[in-house]
Every structure is written in structure tokens, then in C-alpha cells.
Short mmCIF file of N, CA, C and O in Angstrom, two decimals:
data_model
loop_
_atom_site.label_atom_id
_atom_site.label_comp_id
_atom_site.label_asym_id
_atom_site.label_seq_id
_atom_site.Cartn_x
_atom_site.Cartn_y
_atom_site.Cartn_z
N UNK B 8 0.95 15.85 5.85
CA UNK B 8 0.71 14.55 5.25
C UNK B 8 1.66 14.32 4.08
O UNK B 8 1.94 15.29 3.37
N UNK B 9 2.23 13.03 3.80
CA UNK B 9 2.81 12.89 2.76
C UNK B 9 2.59 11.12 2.21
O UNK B 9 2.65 10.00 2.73
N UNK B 10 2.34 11.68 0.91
CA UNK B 10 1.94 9.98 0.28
C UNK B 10 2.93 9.60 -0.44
O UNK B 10 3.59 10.25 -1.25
N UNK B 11 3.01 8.55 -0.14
CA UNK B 11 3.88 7.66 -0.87
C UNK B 11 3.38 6.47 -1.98
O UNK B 11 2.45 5.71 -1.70
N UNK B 12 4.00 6.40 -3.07
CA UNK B 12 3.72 5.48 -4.09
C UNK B 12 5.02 4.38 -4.42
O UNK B 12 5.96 4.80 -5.10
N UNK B 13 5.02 3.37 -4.07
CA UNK B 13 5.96 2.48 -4.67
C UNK B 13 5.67 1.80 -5.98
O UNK B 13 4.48 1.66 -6.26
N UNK B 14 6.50 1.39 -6.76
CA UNK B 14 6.09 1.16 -8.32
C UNK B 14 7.93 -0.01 -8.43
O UNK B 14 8.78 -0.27 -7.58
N UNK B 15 7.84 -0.26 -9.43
CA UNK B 15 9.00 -1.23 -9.79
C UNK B 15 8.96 -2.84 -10.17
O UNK B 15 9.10 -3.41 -11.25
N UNK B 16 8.63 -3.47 -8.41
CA UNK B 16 8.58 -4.68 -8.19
C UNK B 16 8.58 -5.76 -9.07
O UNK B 16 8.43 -5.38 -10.23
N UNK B 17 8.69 -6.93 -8.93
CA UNK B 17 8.16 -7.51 -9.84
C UNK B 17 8.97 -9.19 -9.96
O UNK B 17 9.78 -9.45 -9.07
N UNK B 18 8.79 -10.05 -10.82
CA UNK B 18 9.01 -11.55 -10.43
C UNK B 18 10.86 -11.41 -10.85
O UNK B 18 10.68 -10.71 -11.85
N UNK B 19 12.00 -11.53 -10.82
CA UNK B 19 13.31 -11.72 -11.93
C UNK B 19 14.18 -12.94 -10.83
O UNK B 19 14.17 -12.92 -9.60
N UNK B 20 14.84 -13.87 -11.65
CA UNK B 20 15.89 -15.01 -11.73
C UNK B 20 16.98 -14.59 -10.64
O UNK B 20 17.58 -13.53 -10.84
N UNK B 21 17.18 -15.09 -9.86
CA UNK B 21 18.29 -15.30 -8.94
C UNK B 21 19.73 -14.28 -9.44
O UNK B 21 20.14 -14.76 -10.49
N UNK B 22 20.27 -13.51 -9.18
CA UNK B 22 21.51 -12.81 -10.11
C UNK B 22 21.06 -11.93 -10.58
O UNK B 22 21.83 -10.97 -10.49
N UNK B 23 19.63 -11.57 -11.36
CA UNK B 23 19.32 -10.32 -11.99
C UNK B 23 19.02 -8.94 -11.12
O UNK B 23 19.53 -8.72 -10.02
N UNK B 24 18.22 -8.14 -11.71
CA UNK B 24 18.27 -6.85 -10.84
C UNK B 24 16.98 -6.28 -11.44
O UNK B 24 16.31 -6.61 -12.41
N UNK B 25 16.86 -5.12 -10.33
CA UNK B 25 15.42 -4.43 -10.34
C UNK B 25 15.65 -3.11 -9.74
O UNK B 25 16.38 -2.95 -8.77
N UNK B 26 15.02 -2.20 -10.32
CA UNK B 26 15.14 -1.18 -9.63
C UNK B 26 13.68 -0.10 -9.52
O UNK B 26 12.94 0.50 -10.30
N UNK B 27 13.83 -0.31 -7.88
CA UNK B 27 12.34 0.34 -7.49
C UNK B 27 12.07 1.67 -7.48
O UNK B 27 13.11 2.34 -7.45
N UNK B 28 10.82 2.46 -7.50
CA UNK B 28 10.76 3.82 -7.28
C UNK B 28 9.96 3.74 -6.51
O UNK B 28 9.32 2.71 -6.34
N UNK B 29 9.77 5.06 -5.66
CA UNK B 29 9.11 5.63 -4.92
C UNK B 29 8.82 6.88 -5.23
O UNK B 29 9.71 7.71 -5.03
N UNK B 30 7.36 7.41 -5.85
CA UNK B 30 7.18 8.85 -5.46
C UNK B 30 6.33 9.23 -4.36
O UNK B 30 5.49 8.49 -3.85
N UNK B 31 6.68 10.82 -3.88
CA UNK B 31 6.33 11.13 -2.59
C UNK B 31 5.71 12.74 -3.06
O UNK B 31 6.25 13.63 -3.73
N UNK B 32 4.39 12.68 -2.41
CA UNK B 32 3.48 13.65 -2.20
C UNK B 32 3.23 14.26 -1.03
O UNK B 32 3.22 13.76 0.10
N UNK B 33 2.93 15.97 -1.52
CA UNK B 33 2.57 16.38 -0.04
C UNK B 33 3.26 17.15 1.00
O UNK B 33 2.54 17.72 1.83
N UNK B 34 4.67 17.28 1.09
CA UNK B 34 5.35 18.25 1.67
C UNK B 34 7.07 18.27 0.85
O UNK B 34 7.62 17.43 0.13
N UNK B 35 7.39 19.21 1.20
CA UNK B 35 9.05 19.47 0.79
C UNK B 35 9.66 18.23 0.34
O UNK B 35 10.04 17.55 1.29
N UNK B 36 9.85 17.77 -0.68
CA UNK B 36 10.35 16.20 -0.42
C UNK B 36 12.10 16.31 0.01
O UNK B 36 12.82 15.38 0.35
N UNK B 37 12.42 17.57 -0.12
CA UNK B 37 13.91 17.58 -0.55
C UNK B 37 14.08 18.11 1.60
O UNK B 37 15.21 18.30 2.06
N UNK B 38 13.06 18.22 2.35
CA UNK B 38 13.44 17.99 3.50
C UNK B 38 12.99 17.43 4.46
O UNK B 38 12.65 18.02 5.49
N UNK B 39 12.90 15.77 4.21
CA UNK B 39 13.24 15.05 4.89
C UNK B 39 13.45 13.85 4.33
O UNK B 39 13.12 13.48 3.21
N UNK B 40 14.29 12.98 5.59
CA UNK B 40 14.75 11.38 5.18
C UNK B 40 13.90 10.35 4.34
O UNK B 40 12.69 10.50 4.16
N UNK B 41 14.38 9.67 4.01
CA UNK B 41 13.93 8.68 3.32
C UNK B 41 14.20 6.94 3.42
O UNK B 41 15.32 6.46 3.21
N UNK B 42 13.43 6.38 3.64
CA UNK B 42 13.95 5.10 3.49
C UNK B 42 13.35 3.38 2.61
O UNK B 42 12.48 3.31 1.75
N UNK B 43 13.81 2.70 2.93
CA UNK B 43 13.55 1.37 2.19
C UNK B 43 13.32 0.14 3.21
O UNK B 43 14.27 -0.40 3.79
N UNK B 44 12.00 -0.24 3.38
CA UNK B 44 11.92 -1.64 4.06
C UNK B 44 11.28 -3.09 3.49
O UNK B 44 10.42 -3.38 2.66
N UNK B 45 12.19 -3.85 4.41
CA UNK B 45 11.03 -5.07 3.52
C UNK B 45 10.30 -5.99 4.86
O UNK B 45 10.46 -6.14 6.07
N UNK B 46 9.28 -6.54 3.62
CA UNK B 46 8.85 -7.56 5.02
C UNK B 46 8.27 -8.82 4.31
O UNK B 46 7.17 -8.87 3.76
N UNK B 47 9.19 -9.83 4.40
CA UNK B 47 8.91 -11.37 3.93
C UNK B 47 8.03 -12.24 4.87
O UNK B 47 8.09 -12.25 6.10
N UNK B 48 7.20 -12.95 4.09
CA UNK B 48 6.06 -13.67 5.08
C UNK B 48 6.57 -14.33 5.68
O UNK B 48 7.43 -15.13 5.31
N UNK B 49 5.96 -14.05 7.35
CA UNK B 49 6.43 -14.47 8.74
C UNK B 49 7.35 -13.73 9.48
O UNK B 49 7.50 -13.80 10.70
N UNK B 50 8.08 -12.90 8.56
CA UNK B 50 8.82 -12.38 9.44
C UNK B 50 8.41 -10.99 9.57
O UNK B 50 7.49 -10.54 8.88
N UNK B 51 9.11 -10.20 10.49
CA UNK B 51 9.03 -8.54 10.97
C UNK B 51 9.42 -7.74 9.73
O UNK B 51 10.10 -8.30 8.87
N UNK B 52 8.98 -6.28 9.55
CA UNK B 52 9.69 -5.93 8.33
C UNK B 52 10.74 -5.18 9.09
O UNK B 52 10.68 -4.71 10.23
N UNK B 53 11.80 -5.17 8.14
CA UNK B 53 13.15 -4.89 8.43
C UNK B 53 14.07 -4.02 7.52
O UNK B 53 14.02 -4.10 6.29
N UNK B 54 14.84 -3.26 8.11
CA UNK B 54 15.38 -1.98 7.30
C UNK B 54 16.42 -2.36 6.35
O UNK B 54 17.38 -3.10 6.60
N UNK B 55 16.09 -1.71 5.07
CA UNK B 55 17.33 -2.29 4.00
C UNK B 55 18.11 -1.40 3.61
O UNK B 55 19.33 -1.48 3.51
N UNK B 56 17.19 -0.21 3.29
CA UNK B 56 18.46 1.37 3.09
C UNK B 56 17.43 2.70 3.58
O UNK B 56 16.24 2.85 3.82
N UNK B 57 18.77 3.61 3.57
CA UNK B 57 18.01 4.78 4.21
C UNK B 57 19.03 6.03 3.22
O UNK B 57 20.11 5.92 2.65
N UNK B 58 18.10 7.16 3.39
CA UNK B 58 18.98 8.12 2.27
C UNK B 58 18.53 9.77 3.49
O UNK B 58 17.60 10.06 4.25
N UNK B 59 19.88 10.45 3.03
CA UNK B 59 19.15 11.51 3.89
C UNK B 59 18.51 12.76 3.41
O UNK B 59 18.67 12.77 2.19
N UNK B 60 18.00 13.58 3.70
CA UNK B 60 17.39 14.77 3.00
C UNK B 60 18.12 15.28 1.55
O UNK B 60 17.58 15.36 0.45
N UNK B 61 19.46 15.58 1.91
CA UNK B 61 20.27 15.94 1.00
C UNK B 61 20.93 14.77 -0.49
O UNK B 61 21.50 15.04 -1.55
N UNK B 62 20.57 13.68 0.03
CA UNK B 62 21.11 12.49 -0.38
C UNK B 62 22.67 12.77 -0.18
O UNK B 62 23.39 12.33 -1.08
N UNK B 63 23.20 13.35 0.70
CA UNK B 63 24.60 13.09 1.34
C UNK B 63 24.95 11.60 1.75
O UNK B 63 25.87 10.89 1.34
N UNK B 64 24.04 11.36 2.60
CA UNK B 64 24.48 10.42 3.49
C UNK B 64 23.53 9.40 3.19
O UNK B 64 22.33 9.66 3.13
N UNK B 65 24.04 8.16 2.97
CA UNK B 65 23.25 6.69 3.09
C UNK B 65 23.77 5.84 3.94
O UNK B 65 24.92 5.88 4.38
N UNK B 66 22.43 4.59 4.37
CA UNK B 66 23.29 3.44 5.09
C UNK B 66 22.38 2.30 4.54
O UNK B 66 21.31 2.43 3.94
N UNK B 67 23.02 1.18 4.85
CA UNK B 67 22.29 -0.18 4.67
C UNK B 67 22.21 -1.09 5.51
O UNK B 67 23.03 -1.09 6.42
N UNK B 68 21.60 -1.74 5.46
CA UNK B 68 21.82 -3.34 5.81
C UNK B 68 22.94 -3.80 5.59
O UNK B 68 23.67 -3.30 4.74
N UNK B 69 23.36 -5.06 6.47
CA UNK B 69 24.76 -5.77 6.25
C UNK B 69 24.43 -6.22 4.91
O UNK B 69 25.17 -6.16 3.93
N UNK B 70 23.03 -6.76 4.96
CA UNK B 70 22.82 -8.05 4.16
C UNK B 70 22.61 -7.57 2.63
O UNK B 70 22.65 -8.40 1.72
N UNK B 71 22.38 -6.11 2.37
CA UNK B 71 22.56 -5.62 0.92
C UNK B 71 23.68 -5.02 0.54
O UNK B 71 24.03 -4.65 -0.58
N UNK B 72 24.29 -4.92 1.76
CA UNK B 72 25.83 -3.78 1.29
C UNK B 72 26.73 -4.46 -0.11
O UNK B 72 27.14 -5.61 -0.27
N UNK B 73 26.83 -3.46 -0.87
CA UNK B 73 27.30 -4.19 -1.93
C UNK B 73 26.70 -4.49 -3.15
O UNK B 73 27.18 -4.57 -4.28
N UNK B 74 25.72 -4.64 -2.79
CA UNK B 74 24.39 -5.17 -3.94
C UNK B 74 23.52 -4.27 -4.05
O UNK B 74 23.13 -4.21 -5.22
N UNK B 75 22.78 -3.15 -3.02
CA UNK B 75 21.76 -2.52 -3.40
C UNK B 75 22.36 -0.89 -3.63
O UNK B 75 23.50 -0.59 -3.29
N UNK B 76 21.60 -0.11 -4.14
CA UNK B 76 21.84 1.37 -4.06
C UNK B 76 20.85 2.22 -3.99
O UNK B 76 19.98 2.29 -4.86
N UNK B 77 20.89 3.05 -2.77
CA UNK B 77 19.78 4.00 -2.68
C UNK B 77 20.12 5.26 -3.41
O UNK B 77 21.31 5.49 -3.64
N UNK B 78 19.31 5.99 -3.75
CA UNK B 78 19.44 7.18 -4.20
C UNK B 78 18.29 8.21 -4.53
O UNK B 78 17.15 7.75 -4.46
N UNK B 79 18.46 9.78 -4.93
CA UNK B 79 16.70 10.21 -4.71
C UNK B 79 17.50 11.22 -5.84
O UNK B 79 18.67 11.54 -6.07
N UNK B 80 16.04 11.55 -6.47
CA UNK B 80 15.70 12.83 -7.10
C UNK B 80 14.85 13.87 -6.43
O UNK B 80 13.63 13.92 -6.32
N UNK B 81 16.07 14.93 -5.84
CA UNK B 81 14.73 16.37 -4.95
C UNK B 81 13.98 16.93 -6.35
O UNK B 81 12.99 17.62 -6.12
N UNK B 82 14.27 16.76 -7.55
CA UNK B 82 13.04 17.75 -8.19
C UNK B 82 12.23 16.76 -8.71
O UNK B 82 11.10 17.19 -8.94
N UNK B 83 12.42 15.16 -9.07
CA UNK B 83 11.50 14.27 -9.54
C UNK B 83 10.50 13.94 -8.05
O UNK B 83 9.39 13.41 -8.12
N UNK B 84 11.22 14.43 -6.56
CA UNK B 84 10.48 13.95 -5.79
C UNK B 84 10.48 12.54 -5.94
O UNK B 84 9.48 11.85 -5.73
N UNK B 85 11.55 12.12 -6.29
CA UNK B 85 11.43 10.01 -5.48
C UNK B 85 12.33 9.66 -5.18
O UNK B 85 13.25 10.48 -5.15
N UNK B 86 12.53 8.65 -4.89
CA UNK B 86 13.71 7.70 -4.33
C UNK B 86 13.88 6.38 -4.81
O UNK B 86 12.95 5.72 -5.27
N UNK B 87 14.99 5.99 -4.72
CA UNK B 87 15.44 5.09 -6.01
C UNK B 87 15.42 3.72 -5.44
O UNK B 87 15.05 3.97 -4.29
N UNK B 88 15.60 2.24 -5.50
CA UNK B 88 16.31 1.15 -4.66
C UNK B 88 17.27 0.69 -5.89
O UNK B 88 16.58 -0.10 -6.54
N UNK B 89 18.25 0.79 -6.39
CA UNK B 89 18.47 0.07 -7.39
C UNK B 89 18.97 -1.53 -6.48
O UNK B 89 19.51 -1.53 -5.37
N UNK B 90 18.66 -2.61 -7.20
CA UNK B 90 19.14 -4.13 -6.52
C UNK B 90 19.62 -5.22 -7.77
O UNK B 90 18.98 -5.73 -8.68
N UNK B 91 20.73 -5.30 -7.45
CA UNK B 91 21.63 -5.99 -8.14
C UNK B 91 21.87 -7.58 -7.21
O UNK B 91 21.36 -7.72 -6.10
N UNK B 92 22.54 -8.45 -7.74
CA UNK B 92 22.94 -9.72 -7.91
C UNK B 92 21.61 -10.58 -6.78
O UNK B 92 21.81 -11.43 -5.91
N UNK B 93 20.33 -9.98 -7.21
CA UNK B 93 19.64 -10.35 -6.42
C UNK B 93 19.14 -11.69 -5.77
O UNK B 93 18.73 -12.37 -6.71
N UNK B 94 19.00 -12.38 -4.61
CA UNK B 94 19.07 -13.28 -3.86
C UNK B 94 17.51 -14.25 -3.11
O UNK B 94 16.88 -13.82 -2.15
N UNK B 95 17.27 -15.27 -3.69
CA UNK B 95 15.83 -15.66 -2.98
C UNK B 95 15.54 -15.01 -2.03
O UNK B 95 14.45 -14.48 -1.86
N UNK B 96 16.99 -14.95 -0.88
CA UNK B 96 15.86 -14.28 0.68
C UNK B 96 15.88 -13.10 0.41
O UNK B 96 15.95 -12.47 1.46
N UNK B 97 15.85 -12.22 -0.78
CA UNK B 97 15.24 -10.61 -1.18
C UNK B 97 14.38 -10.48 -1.64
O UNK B 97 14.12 -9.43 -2.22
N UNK B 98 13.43 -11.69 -1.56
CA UNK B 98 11.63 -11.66 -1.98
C UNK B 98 11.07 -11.48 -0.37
O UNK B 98 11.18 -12.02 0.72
N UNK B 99 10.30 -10.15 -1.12
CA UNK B 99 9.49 -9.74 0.48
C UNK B 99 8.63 -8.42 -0.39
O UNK B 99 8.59 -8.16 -1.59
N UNK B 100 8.17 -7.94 0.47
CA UNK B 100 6.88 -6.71 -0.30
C UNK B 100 8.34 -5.46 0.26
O UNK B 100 9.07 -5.26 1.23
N UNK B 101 8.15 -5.08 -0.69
CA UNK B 101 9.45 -3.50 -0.01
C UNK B 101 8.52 -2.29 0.09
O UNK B 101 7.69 -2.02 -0.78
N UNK B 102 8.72 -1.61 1.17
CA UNK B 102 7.68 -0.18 1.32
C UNK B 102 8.83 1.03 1.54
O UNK B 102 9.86 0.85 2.19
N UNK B 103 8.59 1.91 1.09
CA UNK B 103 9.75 3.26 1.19
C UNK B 103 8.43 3.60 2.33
O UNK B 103 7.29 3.16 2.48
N UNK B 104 9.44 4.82 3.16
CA UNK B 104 8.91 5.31 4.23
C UNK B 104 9.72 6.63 4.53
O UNK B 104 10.94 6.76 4.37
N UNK B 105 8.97 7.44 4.92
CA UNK B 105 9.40 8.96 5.34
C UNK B 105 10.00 9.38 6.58
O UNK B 105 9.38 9.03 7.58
N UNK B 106 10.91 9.94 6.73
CA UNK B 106 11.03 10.46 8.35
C UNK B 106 10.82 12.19 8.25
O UNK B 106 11.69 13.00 7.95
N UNK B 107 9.47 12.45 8.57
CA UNK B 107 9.69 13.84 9.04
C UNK B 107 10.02 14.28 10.08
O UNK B 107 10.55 15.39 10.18
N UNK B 108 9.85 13.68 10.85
CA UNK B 108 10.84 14.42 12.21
C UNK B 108 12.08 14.61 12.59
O UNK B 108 12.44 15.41 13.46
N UNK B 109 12.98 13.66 11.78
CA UNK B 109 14.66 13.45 11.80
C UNK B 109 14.76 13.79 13.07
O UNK B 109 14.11 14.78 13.39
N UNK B 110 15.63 13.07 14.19
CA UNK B 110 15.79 12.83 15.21
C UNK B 110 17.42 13.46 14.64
O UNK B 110 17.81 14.52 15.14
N UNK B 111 18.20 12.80 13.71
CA UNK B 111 19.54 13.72 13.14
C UNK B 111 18.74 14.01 11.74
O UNK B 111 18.10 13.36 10.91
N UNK B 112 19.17 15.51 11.99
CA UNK B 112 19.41 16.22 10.48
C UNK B 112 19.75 16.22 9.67
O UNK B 112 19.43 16.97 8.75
N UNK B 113 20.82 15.09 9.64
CA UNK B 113 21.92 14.80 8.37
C UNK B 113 22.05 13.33 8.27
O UNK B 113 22.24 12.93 7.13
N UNK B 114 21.97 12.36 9.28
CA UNK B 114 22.16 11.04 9.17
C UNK B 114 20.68 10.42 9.11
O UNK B 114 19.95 10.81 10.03
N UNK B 115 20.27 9.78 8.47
CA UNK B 115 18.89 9.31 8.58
C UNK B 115 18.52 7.49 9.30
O UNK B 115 19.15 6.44 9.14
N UNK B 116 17.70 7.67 9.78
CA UNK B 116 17.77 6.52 10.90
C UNK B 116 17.29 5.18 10.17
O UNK B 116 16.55 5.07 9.19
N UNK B 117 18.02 4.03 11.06
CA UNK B 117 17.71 2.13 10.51
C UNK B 117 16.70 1.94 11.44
O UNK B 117 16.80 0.85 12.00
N UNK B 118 15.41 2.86 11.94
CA UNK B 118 14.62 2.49 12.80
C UNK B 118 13.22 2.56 12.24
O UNK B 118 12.63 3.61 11.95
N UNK B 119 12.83 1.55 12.14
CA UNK B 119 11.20 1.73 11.51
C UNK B 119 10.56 2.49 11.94
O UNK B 119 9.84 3.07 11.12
N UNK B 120 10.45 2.90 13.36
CA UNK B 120 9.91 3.21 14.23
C UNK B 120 9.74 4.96 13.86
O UNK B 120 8.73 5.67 13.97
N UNK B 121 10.86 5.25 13.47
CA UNK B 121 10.97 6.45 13.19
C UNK B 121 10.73 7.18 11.62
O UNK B 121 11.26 8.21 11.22
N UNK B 122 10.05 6.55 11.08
CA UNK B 122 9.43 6.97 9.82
C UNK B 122 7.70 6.82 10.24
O UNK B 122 7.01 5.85 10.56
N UNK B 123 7.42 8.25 10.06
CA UNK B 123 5.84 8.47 9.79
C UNK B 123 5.16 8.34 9.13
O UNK B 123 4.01 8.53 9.55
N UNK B 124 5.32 7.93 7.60
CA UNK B 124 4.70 7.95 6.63
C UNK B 124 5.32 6.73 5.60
O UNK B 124 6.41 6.78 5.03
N UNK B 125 4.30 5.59 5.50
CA UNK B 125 4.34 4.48 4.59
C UNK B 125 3.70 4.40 3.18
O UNK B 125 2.53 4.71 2.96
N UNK B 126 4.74 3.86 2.09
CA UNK B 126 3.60 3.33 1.00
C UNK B 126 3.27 1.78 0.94
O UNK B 126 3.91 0.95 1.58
N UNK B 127 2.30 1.51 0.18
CA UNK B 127 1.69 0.53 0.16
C UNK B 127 2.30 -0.53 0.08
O UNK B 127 1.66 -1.47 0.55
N UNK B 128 3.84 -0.94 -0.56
CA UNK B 128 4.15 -1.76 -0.49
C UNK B 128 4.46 -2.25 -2.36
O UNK B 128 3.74 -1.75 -3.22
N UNK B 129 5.43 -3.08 -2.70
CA UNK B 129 5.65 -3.80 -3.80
C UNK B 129 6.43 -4.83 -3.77
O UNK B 129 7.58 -4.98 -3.36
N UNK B 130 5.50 -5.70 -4.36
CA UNK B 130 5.85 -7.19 -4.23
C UNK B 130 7.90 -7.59 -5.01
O UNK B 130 8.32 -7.05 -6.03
N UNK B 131 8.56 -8.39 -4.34
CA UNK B 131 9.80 -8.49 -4.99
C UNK B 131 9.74 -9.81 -4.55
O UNK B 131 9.74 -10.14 -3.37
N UNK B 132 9.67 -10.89 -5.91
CA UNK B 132 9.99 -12.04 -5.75
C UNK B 132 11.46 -12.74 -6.44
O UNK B 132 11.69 -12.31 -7.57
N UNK B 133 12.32 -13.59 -5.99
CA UNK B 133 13.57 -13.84 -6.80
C UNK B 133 13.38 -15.44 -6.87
O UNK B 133 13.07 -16.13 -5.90
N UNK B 134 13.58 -15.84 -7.97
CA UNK B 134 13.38 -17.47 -7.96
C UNK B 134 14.70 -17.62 -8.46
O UNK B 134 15.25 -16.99 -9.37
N UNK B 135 15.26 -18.84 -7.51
CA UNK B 135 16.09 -19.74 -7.69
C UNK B 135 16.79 -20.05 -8.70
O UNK B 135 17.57 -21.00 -8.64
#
């Protein structure tokens, strides 16, 4: 089992920035993937970044490349979102999510599907 806590969120102005945490309970945090999703009302939630065990390897979304940064602490046990020049359609609830099974060992997957373990969620609103 592993729990997850998201913390950060919160209301900021079109252009500003936020940066989310995630801590994670419950097994090795330093082996396995990690990731970042969001999900804006009405739509599906959808993958924004992913980090891998080692924090070697990251990927993103088209739609944050540039603007967001993932990153983790193995001895704080969390994971980072930092989000810069932030954008109305980047209001959505963001949930970090676990992959213990890693399908790759080193690259960590843009598939929801493949993270076992969710946190609750934190609200990110950007006004205009």
C-alpha cells in the first residue's frame, strides 16, 4: 500500500506560479515512478508529468512543456510540480499517482492506467 498526500493548490492570476507537493507513504518511495494528473470539470483526467524512480528521466505533456517541472526528493519522500506562466485551461484538481509495477524500469509511463495508487486530489484554479 502506498498513500499519497497532495498539498500546494490553490486560487493565483493568469502568468503566476505554484508549486505542488506530494508526500508518499508506505513503501520504498525511491523505487518506484511517479506521476502528475489533472482533471478539469467535464473532462477525462489527463497526464501532465511523470518522474522516474531515480528522477533520471522525466516527460510531459505537450501542453506544459516549458512551463511545468517535475521533480522528487528520495529522502523527503515527495514529488514536486513546480508551474510557471500559468494558464486558465491549468485549473483542474491535480492528483500525483504511483506506479509500482513499472512496466519500464527507467522510463516512467503517460498512462493513467498504469499507476496504482492515487491522492486525493488539489484544487488549481487560474483566473484570467
Amino acid at each position: 500500500q502506498v498513500q499519497l498526500v497532495e498539498s500546494g493548490g490553490g486560487l493565483v492570476q493568469a502568468g503566476g506560479s505554484l508549486r505542488l507537493s506530494c508526500a508518499a507513504s508506505g513503501r520504498t518511495f525511491s523505487r518506484y515512478h511517479m506521476g502528475w494528473f489533472r482533471q478539469a470539470p467535464g473532462k477525462e483526467r489527463e497526464f501532465v508529468a511523470a518522474i522516474s524512480r531515480s528522477g533520471d528521466n522525466t516527460r510531459y505533456a505537450e501542453s506544459v512543456k516549458g512551463r511545468f517541472t517535475i521533480s522528487r526528493d528520495n529522502v523527503k519522500n515527495t514529488v514536486y510540480l513546480q508551474m510557471n506562466s500559468l494558464k486558465p485551461e491549468d485549473t483542474a484538481v491535480y492528483y500525483c499517482a504511483a506506479d509500482i509495477e513499472m512496466t519500464n524500469l527507467f522510463i516512467p509511463s503517460m498512462t493513467t492506467s498504469s499507476y496504482e495508487y492515487w491522492g486525493q486530489g488539489t484544487q488549481v484554479t487560474v483566473s484570467s
